[in-house]
Amino acid sequence: AQRLEDEHTSPPESAERAEAVQRLEACLASLPEPERELLVLRGYIGLSCSEIADRRAPPSPDAASMRHASVLIDLGRRLRLEE
């Protein structure tokens, strides 16, 4: 959470960001392992859908892309429920 802050962040904004990070971490932890792995491969490591399809269960780049979108939608729902 610290790296999200800068010298212009007020204490209430810092607290709000910390809470948002905690909610995100909790929602990510609640996802099944294959879905978390998909988010990590695509979002953090930066693999393309083709590379993910070569490594993982989605049988094609299109399937990997659709699965990624579905996981993001599910994560968004979980985050809204946490608010």
mmCIF file of C-alpha atoms in Angstrom:
data_model
loop_
_atom_site.group_PDB
_atom_site.id
_atom_site.type_symbol
_atom_site.label_atom_id
_atom_site.label_comp_id
_atom_site.label_asym_id
_atom_site.label_seq_id
_atom_site.Cartn_x
_atom_site.Cartn_y
_atom_site.Cartn_z
ATOM 1 C CA ALA A 1 0.000 0.000 0.000
ATOM 2 C CA GLN A 2 2.896 2.340 0.693
ATOM 3 C CA ARG A 3 3.976 2.618 -2.938
ATOM 4 C CA LEU A 4 0.486 3.802 -3.910
ATOM 5 C CA GLU A 5 0.954 6.888 -1.776
ATOM 6 C CA ASP A 6 2.811 10.050 -2.624
ATOM 7 C CA GLU A 7 3.645 13.260 -0.780
ATOM 8 C CA HIS A 8 0.246 14.721 -1.732
ATOM 9 C CA THR A 9 -1.797 11.953 -0.123
ATOM 10 C CA SER A 10 -3.690 13.020 2.991
ATOM 11 C CA PRO A 11 -4.056 10.675 5.982
ATOM 12 C CA PRO A 12 -7.740 9.975 5.168
ATOM 13 C CA GLU A 13 -6.805 9.185 1.556
ATOM 14 C CA SER A 14 -4.030 6.894 2.771
ATOM 15 C CA ALA A 15 -6.447 5.053 5.048
ATOM 16 C CA GLU A 16 -8.974 4.746 2.219
ATOM 17 C CA ARG A 17 -6.330 3.322 -0.110
ATOM 18 C CA ALA A 18 -5.147 0.876 2.537
ATOM 19 C CA GLU A 19 -8.720 -0.360 2.988
ATOM 20 C CA ALA A 20 -9.138 -0.715 -0.787
ATOM 21 C CA VAL A 21 -5.928 -2.734 -1.017
ATOM 22 C CA GLN A 22 -7.098 -4.995 1.827
ATOM 23 C CA ARG A 23 -10.442 -5.555 0.081
ATOM 24 C CA LEU A 24 -8.685 -6.362 -3.194
ATOM 25 C CA GLU A 25 -6.302 -8.782 -1.494
ATOM 26 C CA ALA A 26 -9.205 -10.521 0.267
ATOM 27 C CA CYS A 27 -11.168 -10.822 -2.978
ATOM 28 C CA LEU A 28 -8.140 -12.153 -4.850
ATOM 29 C CA ALA A 29 -7.542 -14.700 -2.095
ATOM 30 C CA SER A 30 -11.170 -15.851 -2.379
ATOM 31 C CA LEU A 31 -10.768 -16.731 -6.072
ATOM 32 C CA PRO A 32 -9.982 -20.319 -7.011
ATOM 33 C CA GLU A 33 -6.267 -20.877 -7.682
ATOM 34 C CA PRO A 34 -6.615 -21.241 -11.498
ATOM 35 C CA GLU A 35 -8.401 -17.883 -11.692
ATOM 36 C CA ARG A 36 -5.805 -16.142 -9.510
ATOM 37 C CA GLU A 37 -3.067 -17.651 -11.640
ATOM 38 C CA LEU A 38 -4.734 -16.394 -14.813
ATOM 39 C CA LEU A 39 -4.867 -12.856 -13.392
ATOM 40 C CA VAL A 40 -1.206 -13.040 -12.380
ATOM 41 C CA LEU A 41 -0.066 -14.405 -15.741
ATOM 42 C CA ARG A 42 -2.011 -11.806 -17.704
ATOM 43 C CA GLY A 43 -1.979 -8.757 -15.440
ATOM 44 C CA TYR A 44 1.315 -8.934 -13.569
ATOM 45 C CA ILE A 45 3.615 -11.047 -15.686
ATOM 46 C CA GLY A 46 2.138 -9.671 -18.884
ATOM 47 C CA LEU A 47 1.709 -12.868 -20.874
ATOM 48 C CA SER A 48 -0.460 -12.659 -23.962
ATOM 49 C CA CYS A 49 -3.593 -14.769 -24.265
ATOM 50 C CA SER A 50 -1.723 -16.960 -26.761
ATOM 51 C CA GLU A 51 1.059 -17.579 -24.243
ATOM 52 C CA ILE A 52 -1.483 -18.352 -21.519
ATOM 53 C CA ALA A 53 -3.317 -20.795 -23.810
ATOM 54 C CA ASP A 54 -0.002 -22.547 -24.489
ATOM 55 C CA ARG A 55 0.711 -22.906 -20.749
ATOM 56 C CA ARG A 56 -2.724 -23.399 -19.207
ATOM 57 C CA ALA A 57 -6.127 -25.010 -19.645
ATOM 58 C CA PRO A 58 -7.835 -22.531 -22.012
ATOM 59 C CA PRO A 59 -7.634 -24.335 -25.359
ATOM 60 C CA SER A 60 -7.172 -21.188 -27.443
ATOM 61 C CA PRO A 61 -6.160 -17.528 -27.139
ATOM 62 C CA ASP A 62 -9.819 -16.538 -27.554
ATOM 63 C CA ALA A 63 -10.840 -18.871 -24.734
ATOM 64 C CA ALA A 64 -8.071 -17.471 -22.524
ATOM 65 C CA SER A 65 -9.232 -13.932 -23.298
ATOM 66 C CA MET A 66 -12.857 -14.730 -22.515
ATOM 67 C CA ARG A 67 -11.858 -16.527 -19.298
ATOM 68 C CA HIS A 68 -9.726 -13.539 -18.258
ATOM 69 C CA ALA A 69 -12.641 -11.169 -18.860
ATOM 70 C CA SER A 70 -14.955 -13.452 -16.886
ATOM 71 C CA VAL A 71 -12.543 -13.571 -13.953
ATOM 72 C CA LEU A 72 -12.238 -9.772 -13.957
ATOM 73 C CA ILE A 73 -16.033 -9.428 -13.926
ATOM 74 C CA ASP A 74 -16.242 -11.886 -11.025
ATOM 75 C CA LEU A 75 -13.520 -10.003 -9.151
ATOM 76 C CA GLY A 76 -15.410 -6.741 -9.667
ATOM 77 C CA ARG A 77 -18.575 -8.308 -8.244
ATOM 78 C CA ARG A 78 -16.681 -9.586 -5.245
ATOM 79 C CA LEU A 79 -15.187 -6.136 -4.646
ATOM 80 C CA ARG A 80 -18.589 -4.477 -4.793
ATOM 81 C CA LEU A 81 -19.928 -6.970 -2.260
ATOM 82 C CA GLU A 82 -17.025 -6.116 0.060
ATOM 83 C CA GLU A 83 -17.875 -2.411 0.138
#
